[in-house]
Amino acid sequence: MILSLLRTAIVAAVLLDRALTASPTDEYRDSDLGQTSYYDNHNMDPAVVDSSEFGLLWKMPFNPQEQFYAKPLVYTPSAAGSNQIVFLASSQNWIRTLDAKTGALINRRQVQTPFLQSDIGCTDIPNTIGITGTPVIDPNTDIAYFYAKTYIPNFRTSGNTGTFNGVYYFYAVNVNTLQDVPGFPLLVDGSVADNDPRKYFVGGVILQRPSLLKVGNYVYAGFGGHCDLFNYTGTVLGVDVTQQKVVTNFATESGPNSRFTTDWDQNLGGGQAGIWMSGMGLASDGNRLFFVTGNGVGGENQGTPASGSSGCRTLGEAAINLGIDTSSGKLNLVDYFQPYDYVNMDGGDQDFGSGGIVLLDPNTFHGGSVNRLGITAGKNGKIYVLNADNLGGYKQGSGQTDGIVQTIVTDESIFGAVGSYPLEGGYIYATPIGYPTYVYKLSSDASGNPVFAGVGQTTEVSAGRVGAGVPTITTNKGQPGSAILWVTDPDAGLRAWYAVPQADGSMKRINLPQIGGINKFQRPAFGDTRLYTTDANGMIYFNFGNVALGSTSTVTVNCTALIDVTSINGVTVGDNSFQVSNASLPQGAVKKGTAFSFPVTWNLSATVVSDQQNASFGNTSPGIKTTPLTILTTNAVQGYTTSFPLSLTGNEVSQDAYLSITPNTVDFGGLVLNVSGENPQSVLPFTIANLGLDALTILGYAYTYDDVDDDDADFINSTESASNSTWDLGLGFTASLPPVGRVVQPGESISVQTTFKAVNGTGSYLSYFFVYSDGGSQFTILEGAASTAPKANFSISNGEGGWLPDSNLLMDFGTVSPGGNVTRQIRICNTGGSVLLISKSKPPLGDIRAVNYGIDLHETQAIQVGDCAYGDVIFNPGPEPPNVPDFAENNTWTLNVNDLSFGVHVVQMTGTVHDRIVGPEYANGSAQYLYLGCYADTLPTRLLPYEPYVDTTNNTNQECQSACLKAGYTFAGTEYNQECWCGHNAPPGSQFHPESDDRCTFSCPGDVSQACGGNGGYISIYYDSSVFTPTNQTYNQSSTQSSGSGGGPQIVQSTSNFNYIGCYSEGSNGRALSGKAPATPQAGGSVEYCASQCAGFEYFGVEYANECYCGNTLNAGSELVPGGDPTVTLCDMTCGGNSTEYCGGPNRLNMYQSNGTAPPASTTGNSAPTSTPGAPSNPQTVGQFTYLGCYNDSVGTRALTGPTTGGNTITIESCASACKSYTYFGTEYADECYCGNSLQAGSVLSAANGNIDCNMACAGNSSELCGGPNRLSIYGPNPNASASSSSSLSTTTSTTGSSSTSVSSSTSISGISSSTSSGSSTSSTTSVTPNGPSTVPSAAGFGSLGCYNDSVAARALGGNSYVDGKNMTVENCAIFCTGYTYFGVEYAAECYCANTIGAGSVVSIASNASTVRAPPLFLAQHSITQHREHDIFDRNLKSDNSKYKFDQYFVSNNVKRCKLYILYDIIYTELIQFFLNFHHRSTSLIFYNISNIFHVF
């Protein structure tokens, strides 16, 4: 029975049979890195938790006197099919794994003999001290890490046990087997502190209580003391688990001002500053480590304010930020916060470190200048809200108080810190001892900085003793509205509420299955829909009501058996003051339905409320007390629990008078002195109350300035002033106290208003004020501080080593070149008597910017008395193209501080950017050609049409400007590194791109510091400032251009003898106007030019900015486009030769009609003209040829694969003459001519429509028909002509196969070859040796396989690769890929190797039929129906008469524009002609994701 009484258990609750299909979720460490206590991934649905589905799943008892201070961990091993497990570690050094779902024991092991509590004397942890810090599991390795306390016999003293033979081992065990990882455990005793070589680790006098933290390869753990006994120093150890050694030992008390002695038995000998934090884990954001320390002795901070970066080495009562050196694991002090009253806290044993630090989620909890919040709390009843990036130092606030974000004062001590919930606006939760759980919501102050406001509290209160756990919050998969608040309690067990308060501030309770009081400072661990926690027993509440000390109370427990019970074996209780006799229980079997009862007595007859000796927090007071009671049974029916939990609760009251004073500390903050017209003071209350049942009489008052724990503390009796009836409560503190002899009735409380005045001037004030009564004595700490006001001195550097007067608010950087930089400084000094705070700071960004934005002179930055703070500002204008006119840049930095006489300072900043000058200059040395901007040269015609030269090695903007000036052009532009273009017309603003777009980024070959255009067709344009002045239209990218009056381009309403009749679409089967297509002039097209070329025709139309068409009829499909706005009709392209007027658009013509039959010029052409019948026809015979019909040309290769020609002079006769050596010829698209000896497969007579599809008039003779879109007027042998050729049509059929044998046919003209290759051929053709670009059949042991696509998810060849834009050849790639099975060349300059061809890469059927017609990287691919690209491409090539370098050819569907890049070193005019031949108007676009694939022989 005694063993059962002391036995603890592990309990799990589960969402029973709930159809939630989430994957198992683990909790392999205590909370997350930041210790936020928020869990969003455990599928805890409040709809299920708050229902009967949520119930007890299993309960597992363990050894007598075994306690669990380390929290359970939940983990799924990495092996496939592994079940989720629970990992446990106990005070007896037992580790266990259980099946998370069933509770079945998997493995167990006792790693060491535990250390005995009797060897230490401290009763905080009873019986044995083994594993007390929560382990951490590495999910990448299945290894659990933890510290175990044990002995090494005769290690430091004789004997097997004893305090100084106590040591700590660092363990690494495999969770699957619980066996040690080779190289572990590590004995950490004797490791020397990095920051104080005098101090080293002595495991017997130190306690590892906080949860472990793993960052990278390093595991960190904090160590504190046992009830502040012995010679110890707070320590952080870091172990590199890969090197298997201790790599860092940081001591919280170091340096000459810290305590040190070699006497291990001397209390306080090491300076204390222990790290225990009620078991909370060390917090981290990955690069920093945060924790809080407890009481310390000795201190560098003795009243003088110090910043957090001051490097304080005596860090008792401090929140600490250590930097983690990720390369070595070493720790170094980065920042700290020490409360301004930390000395008082030490004196009153009000540990700052009783609660850990929480790094709140920065995505929610931030504001103003605070990017991340840290929160901690302690025994003094305060919650400290810190800026995690600037913790606060010491006395950095107003009046030398705390310079932190916020201080929240609660009513009682807090252990274990706060919990947080980042959704629904952001909440934090705290549970003081004996009080409700308080809820605070995030808001902001007037400056936008975060503050918390109380918004709710629970009805239930925590146990009136140490042990409430950290508030923990879960959501169901992160869904707002599903948050649950969980709190463990040493008396009440596990509690839960809906986490967001209701409108009235109340918290809605969730009724949970009853489990026993939970071990102190625990929190539930969560798995997948399950939670786990250690407890004493389950419970149902029986309330004793109020029971006075010295008396007893008895309640009767009434029970009914729900099943047959074989026997009731007894009861156990968790508190010996609750008494029950087993003799009062039924004897023998109890049948189902039998009712029985037994009495339970709460016996307080011998209970005395007093301090508990050698405990970190032993003082208790009357209040709510609870304890578990468990009925033990043997059941006749299987499947029911044999331990039935109840809970006994009552309100312990004192029969006698009982004195209480709250709060523990009255903090008056800081007063600012010597402010004109002010007499600073602070008034705050404290409460004297009688919690007993008898009247209480006040006997007297006294105070002391000494530590209350000192045996020789000097007390001074408080006295009452005869003049104003106020009492002296210590230097600076006065109050109107109840008179001595005042009787305080039971339950009565008296509020005492206390005044603090800085009677001795600046400094800190402290008094431990005592009240004496016949109901005991109690004290509260009165504290405050005072200083003179801060005073700011402001100045700006003058750039010459000096400072400007403080009245000067202009920062002038002078003249700076692009890419250069000049720096200046702002300086703010504090010449006052208290910390100066920067209350507003809006630093500049841009070319004039703060060097350390958000760091220098940041909001909330504290400037110590006598110190200065600096803000560096740099003027660093970005690179500019040459010849940009001088321009000024401006910015501001707005600043204010808490010096009331300072006021808002707006620092005006200015600098002038002066650019370098290149090219022609005026007599005064200034540039004649100024930079206009970067423009997209992607319209159908070039923005600047004239090209004076191509310079591949020395091109610069000055060379281009000089060339254009010499030729008399206003505009000069450089493009594609080496090209220079000139023109008379300004580019349209729609093509402008600001420099911030980084479009013109190609370096000029002759000066790499200059830009000569950019990738994708961007041109750097300069203008002659003597003849042109830019306007807004020059740069207006989004301007809406219309036909109305104004500064934009206009629709010409009449010209010559033509009137405008509207915007017309192109024809459906050919051009709208097919009479004549005049060539575009070098200076670009215009309405007037087209009118002059179409004289004598009924209609003319302008299209695509530069195209002109004439005709006497409007062909089928060409119709009026409704509307008069060019942006609506899409006749919105300005003329290439006159940017002030419109010249149609893509597939749109501005249409004009001869005024002999047209409407008046003022009309807008709201009706379409009537088409006049016309009948251009095909001559039936011409020379040796006869007309065979209209054939389609929409096949993978040309219908006729011989030579081609084209142009505005094409007629049937001219084509026949050009093809007189061939069997067939065909005309297409009005101006194209093709020859061949056979008609390729797929080209067939257009029988359905007869000659209707071949409806385009010949460019050189409008009375003849020359094919149509994708249709050829085919002519073959004329039997009446003097020739021997057959009159029947011959076709060649090609099929693609994988055979390495092929029959090839090829033709050659003008040095350019084309060929077809197939697995078989039904006819032979004439073969001519090609002498242009061709596929290399073999190289370096490789043979060509053909043209393959590379448009797969990954590269077709994924082995090795290189790019060489100058020297790439098939042979060089073959040599590079020696050793591989395949290689391929792509994009003219790329080489790829591999042993396999990637999935999805297949031989290109279309390209295999013509592997040499085009360069190796080109293939017809994407089907289109328009034919404009050909004409544009044709003109671009024809306007370039010199030699060219090409890279690749592509067509942009968006702007209908072709671009030419580098392909091979030099390609002559013949290659240009070849491109013209190849890119006839088939239904294909060029597709360039194609590689020539070679295979090793």
PDB file of N, CA and C in Angstrom, residues 1194-1198 1201 1240-1241 1294-1297 1315-1318 1346-1349 1402-1423 1478 1480 1482-1487 1490-1492:
ATOM      1  N   SER A1194       1.896  23.337 -96.317  1.00  0.00           N
ATOM      2  CA  SER A1194       1.949  23.209 -94.843  1.00  0.00           C
ATOM      3  C   SER A1194       2.454  21.830 -94.455  1.00  0.00           C
ATOM      4  N   VAL A1195       3.695  21.543 -94.717  1.00  0.00           N
ATOM      5  CA  VAL A1195       4.301  20.266 -94.370  1.00  0.00           C
ATOM      6  C   VAL A1195       5.551  20.541 -93.564  1.00  0.00           C
ATOM      7  N   GLY A1196       6.180  19.449 -93.091  1.00  0.00           N
ATOM      8  CA  GLY A1196       7.367  19.636 -92.248  1.00  0.00           C
ATOM      9  C   GLY A1196       8.511  20.268 -92.996  1.00  0.00           C
ATOM     10  N   THR A1197       8.574  20.040 -94.298  1.00  0.00           N
ATOM     11  CA  THR A1197       9.582  20.700 -95.127  1.00  0.00           C
ATOM     12  C   THR A1197       8.861  21.373 -96.281  1.00  0.00           C
ATOM     13  N   ARG A1198       9.602  22.149 -97.065  1.00  0.00           N
ATOM     14  CA  ARG A1198       9.024  22.813 -98.222  1.00  0.00           C
ATOM     15  C   ARG A1198       8.490  21.794 -99.235  1.00  0.00           C
ATOM     16  N   THR A1201      11.967  21.920-102.675  1.00  0.00           N
ATOM     17  CA  THR A1201      13.134  22.108-101.804  1.00  0.00           C
ATOM     18  C   THR A1201      14.335  22.659-102.538  1.00  0.00           C
ATOM     19  N   GLN A1240       7.421  17.385-102.405  1.00  0.00           N
ATOM     20  CA  GLN A1240       7.629  16.581-101.208  1.00  0.00           C
ATOM     21  C   GLN A1240       6.313  16.031-100.659  1.00  0.00           C
ATOM     22  N   ALA A1241       6.463  14.939 -99.861  1.00  0.00           N
ATOM     23  CA  ALA A1241       5.298  14.271 -99.277  1.00  0.00           C
ATOM     24  C   ALA A1241       4.456  15.241 -98.473  1.00  0.00           C
ATOM     25  N   SER A1294       8.787  10.591 -97.878  1.00  0.00           N
ATOM     26  CA  SER A1294       9.848  10.312 -96.908  1.00  0.00           C
ATOM     27  C   SER A1294       9.238   9.778 -95.628  1.00  0.00           C
ATOM     28  N   THR A1295       9.860   8.788 -95.049  1.00  0.00           N
ATOM     29  CA  THR A1295       9.453   8.283 -93.727  1.00  0.00           C
ATOM     30  C   THR A1295      10.648   8.314 -92.814  1.00  0.00           C
ATOM     31  N   THR A1296      10.382   8.640 -91.588  1.00  0.00           N
ATOM     32  CA  THR A1296      11.467   8.721 -90.607  1.00  0.00           C
ATOM     33  C   THR A1296      11.685   7.361 -89.968  1.00  0.00           C
ATOM     34  N   GLY A1297      12.872   6.931 -89.862  1.00  0.00           N
ATOM     35  CA  GLY A1297      13.186   5.667 -89.214  1.00  0.00           C
ATOM     36  C   GLY A1297      14.447   5.774 -88.424  1.00  0.00           C
ATOM     37  N   SER A1315      19.090  19.911 -97.459  1.00  0.00           N
ATOM     38  CA  SER A1315      19.034  18.492 -97.733  1.00  0.00           C
ATOM     39  C   SER A1315      17.942  17.860 -96.937  1.00  0.00           C
ATOM     40  N   THR A1316      17.487  16.712 -97.369  1.00  0.00           N
ATOM     41  CA  THR A1316      16.533  15.916 -96.612  1.00  0.00           C
ATOM     42  C   THR A1316      17.120  14.549 -96.423  1.00  0.00           C
ATOM     43  N   SER A1317      16.781  13.925 -95.308  1.00  0.00           N
ATOM     44  CA  SER A1317      17.283  12.596 -95.020  1.00  0.00           C
ATOM     45  C   SER A1317      16.174  11.771 -94.454  1.00  0.00           C
ATOM     46  N   SER A1318      16.044  10.542 -94.877  1.00  0.00           N
ATOM     47  CA  SER A1318      14.999   9.694 -94.365  1.00  0.00           C
ATOM     48  C   SER A1318      15.462   8.264 -94.388  1.00  0.00           C
ATOM     49  N   GLY A1346      21.180  12.616 -85.011  1.00  0.00           N
ATOM     50  CA  GLY A1346      20.089  13.460 -85.484  1.00  0.00           C
ATOM     51  C   GLY A1346      19.829  14.616 -84.550  1.00  0.00           C
ATOM     52  N   CYS A1347      18.739  15.306 -84.809  1.00  0.00           N
ATOM     53  CA  CYS A1347      18.355  16.492 -84.044  1.00  0.00           C
ATOM     54  C   CYS A1347      17.306  16.099 -83.010  1.00  0.00           C
ATOM     55  N   TYR A1348      17.606  16.280 -81.728  1.00  0.00           N
ATOM     56  CA  TYR A1348      16.743  15.862 -80.631  1.00  0.00           C
ATOM     57  C   TYR A1348      16.236  17.084 -79.882  1.00  0.00           C
ATOM     58  N   ASN A1349      15.037  16.976 -79.302  1.00  0.00           N
ATOM     59  CA  ASN A1349      14.528  18.086 -78.491  1.00  0.00           C
ATOM     60  C   ASN A1349      15.134  18.034 -77.097  1.00  0.00           C
ATOM     61  N   VAL A1402      13.507  13.171 -77.577  1.00  0.00           N
ATOM     62  CA  VAL A1402      13.333  12.250 -78.705  1.00  0.00           C
ATOM     63  C   VAL A1402      13.802  12.946 -79.972  1.00  0.00           C
ATOM     64  N   VAL A1403      14.050  12.118 -80.988  1.00  0.00           N
ATOM     65  CA  VAL A1403      14.473  12.677 -82.264  1.00  0.00           C
ATOM     66  C   VAL A1403      13.345  13.528 -82.835  1.00  0.00           C
ATOM     67  N   SER A1404      13.705  14.707 -83.345  1.00  0.00           N
ATOM     68  CA  SER A1404      12.714  15.626 -83.889  1.00  0.00           C
ATOM     69  C   SER A1404      12.392  15.226 -85.317  1.00  0.00           C
ATOM     70  N   ILE A1405      11.156  14.703 -85.506  1.00  0.00           N
ATOM     71  CA  ILE A1405      10.768  14.162 -86.807  1.00  0.00           C
ATOM     72  C   ILE A1405      10.850  15.234 -87.883  1.00  0.00           C
ATOM     73  N   ALA A1406      10.302  16.420 -87.572  1.00  0.00           N
ATOM     74  CA  ALA A1406      10.291  17.486 -88.574  1.00  0.00           C
ATOM     75  C   ALA A1406      11.698  17.872 -88.968  1.00  0.00           C
ATOM     76  N   SER A1407      12.601  17.950 -87.975  1.00  0.00           N
ATOM     77  CA  SER A1407      13.951  18.377 -88.289  1.00  0.00           C
ATOM     78  C   SER A1407      14.734  17.285 -88.969  1.00  0.00           C
ATOM     79  N   ASN A1408      14.422  15.989 -88.681  1.00  0.00           N
ATOM     80  CA  ASN A1408      15.157  14.916 -89.340  1.00  0.00           C
ATOM     81  C   ASN A1408      14.928  14.942 -90.841  1.00  0.00           C
ATOM     82  N   ALA A1409      13.760  15.423 -91.271  1.00  0.00           N
ATOM     83  CA  ALA A1409      13.513  15.501 -92.704  1.00  0.00           C
ATOM     84  C   ALA A1409      14.332  16.588 -93.345  1.00  0.00           C
ATOM     85  N   SER A1410      14.952  17.425 -92.527  1.00  0.00           N
ATOM     86  CA  SER A1410      15.761  18.508 -93.091  1.00  0.00           C
ATOM     87  C   SER A1410      16.838  18.880 -92.110  1.00  0.00           C
ATOM     88  N   THR A1411      17.809  17.997 -91.931  1.00  0.00           N
ATOM     89  CA  THR A1411      18.798  18.224 -90.892  1.00  0.00           C
ATOM     90  C   THR A1411      19.841  19.250 -91.258  1.00  0.00           C
ATOM     91  N   VAL A1412      19.892  19.668 -92.531  1.00  0.00           N
ATOM     92  CA  VAL A1412      20.904  20.643 -92.889  1.00  0.00           C
ATOM     93  C   VAL A1412      20.303  21.892 -93.508  1.00  0.00           C
ATOM     94  N   ARG A1413      18.974  21.898 -93.768  1.00  0.00           N
ATOM     95  CA  ARG A1413      18.366  23.083 -94.364  1.00  0.00           C
ATOM     96  C   ARG A1413      18.573  24.304 -93.509  1.00  0.00           C
ATOM     97  N   ALA A1414      18.538  24.109 -92.219  1.00  0.00           N
ATOM     98  CA  ALA A1414      18.771  25.218 -91.301  1.00  0.00           C
ATOM     99  C   ALA A1414      19.977  24.887 -90.446  1.00  0.00           C
ATOM    100  N   PRO A1415      20.574  25.880 -89.750  1.00  0.00           N
ATOM    101  CA  PRO A1415      21.652  25.574 -88.813  1.00  0.00           C
ATOM    102  C   PRO A1415      21.169  24.555 -87.786  1.00  0.00           C
ATOM    103  N   PRO A1416      22.092  23.794 -87.154  1.00  0.00           N
ATOM    104  CA  PRO A1416      21.719  22.618 -86.354  1.00  0.00           C
ATOM    105  C   PRO A1416      20.749  22.884 -85.228  1.00  0.00           C
ATOM    106  N   LEU A1417      20.646  24.093 -84.761  1.00  0.00           N
ATOM    107  CA  LEU A1417      19.820  24.325 -83.593  1.00  0.00           C
ATOM    108  C   LEU A1417      18.429  24.811 -83.946  1.00  0.00           C
ATOM    109  N   PHE A1418      18.019  24.742 -85.177  1.00  0.00           N
ATOM    110  CA  PHE A1418      16.754  25.326 -85.576  1.00  0.00           C
ATOM    111  C   PHE A1418      15.768  24.265 -86.042  1.00  0.00           C
ATOM    112  N   LEU A1419      14.532  24.455 -85.705  1.00  0.00           N
ATOM    113  CA  LEU A1419      13.494  23.502 -86.082  1.00  0.00           C
ATOM    114  C   LEU A1419      12.155  24.206 -86.161  1.00  0.00           C
ATOM    115  N   ALA A1420      11.370  23.902 -87.173  1.00  0.00           N
ATOM    116  CA  ALA A1420      10.004  24.398 -87.242  1.00  0.00           C
ATOM    117  C   ALA A1420       9.164  23.685 -86.211  1.00  0.00           C
ATOM    118  N   GLN A1421       8.411  24.441 -85.402  1.00  0.00           N
ATOM    119  CA  GLN A1421       7.722  23.778 -84.297  1.00  0.00           C
ATOM    120  C   GLN A1421       6.316  24.283 -84.045  1.00  0.00           C
ATOM    121  N   HIS A1422       6.135  25.539 -83.730  1.00  0.00           N
ATOM    122  CA  HIS A1422       4.862  26.014 -83.198  1.00  0.00           C
ATOM    123  C   HIS A1422       3.962  26.552 -84.309  1.00  0.00           C
ATOM    124  N   SER A1423       2.769  26.024 -84.469  1.00  0.00           N
ATOM    125  CA  SER A1423       1.878  26.396 -85.571  1.00  0.00           C
ATOM    126  C   SER A1423       1.273  27.767 -85.354  1.00  0.00           C
ATOM    127  N   PHE A1478      14.538  29.672 -95.991  1.00  0.00           N
ATOM    128  CA  PHE A1478      14.063  28.663 -95.030  1.00  0.00           C
ATOM    129  C   PHE A1478      12.816  29.131 -94.293  1.00  0.00           C
ATOM    130  N   HIS A1480      10.206  30.709 -94.994  1.00  0.00           N
ATOM    131  CA  HIS A1480       9.071  31.110 -95.809  1.00  0.00           C
ATOM    132  C   HIS A1480       7.832  31.025 -94.941  1.00  0.00           C
ATOM    133  N   SER A1482       5.563  29.231 -93.876  1.00  0.00           N
ATOM    134  CA  SER A1482       4.934  27.983 -93.466  1.00  0.00           C
ATOM    135  C   SER A1482       4.200  28.241 -92.159  1.00  0.00           C
ATOM    136  N   THR A1483       3.547  27.213 -91.671  1.00  0.00           N
ATOM    137  CA  THR A1483       2.787  27.391 -90.430  1.00  0.00           C
ATOM    138  C   THR A1483       3.675  27.078 -89.247  1.00  0.00           C
ATOM    139  N   SER A1484       4.875  27.618 -89.228  1.00  0.00           N
ATOM    140  CA  SER A1484       5.804  27.259 -88.159  1.00  0.00           C
ATOM    141  C   SER A1484       6.522  28.481 -87.620  1.00  0.00           C
ATOM    142  N   LEU A1485       6.790  28.443 -86.338  1.00  0.00           N
ATOM    143  CA  LEU A1485       7.695  29.375 -85.676  1.00  0.00           C
ATOM    144  C   LEU A1485       9.009  28.656 -85.412  1.00  0.00           C
ATOM    145  N   ILE A1486      10.070  29.413 -85.231  1.00  0.00           N
ATOM    146  CA  ILE A1486      11.343  28.783 -84.906  1.00  0.00           C
ATOM    147  C   ILE A1486      11.341  28.369 -83.434  1.00  0.00           C
ATOM    148  N   PHE A1487      11.741  27.165 -83.183  1.00  0.00           N
ATOM    149  CA  PHE A1487      11.787  26.612 -81.813  1.00  0.00           C
ATOM    150  C   PHE A1487      13.212  26.207 -81.531  1.00  0.00           C
ATOM    151  N   ILE A1490      16.475  22.610 -79.121  1.00  0.00           N
ATOM    152  CA  ILE A1490      16.820  21.434 -79.917  1.00  0.00           C
ATOM    153  C   ILE A1490      18.326  21.224 -79.851  1.00  0.00           C
ATOM    154  N   SER A1491      18.772  19.976 -79.680  1.00  0.00           N
ATOM    155  CA  SER A1491      20.195  19.655 -79.685  1.00  0.00           C
ATOM    156  C   SER A1491      20.497  18.666 -80.798  1.00  0.00           C
ATOM    157  N   ASN A1492      21.652  18.809 -81.436  1.00  0.00           N
ATOM    158  CA  ASN A1492      22.172  17.752 -82.282  1.00  0.00           C
ATOM    159  C   ASN A1492      22.837  16.728 -81.386  1.00  0.00           C
TER     160      ASN A1492
END
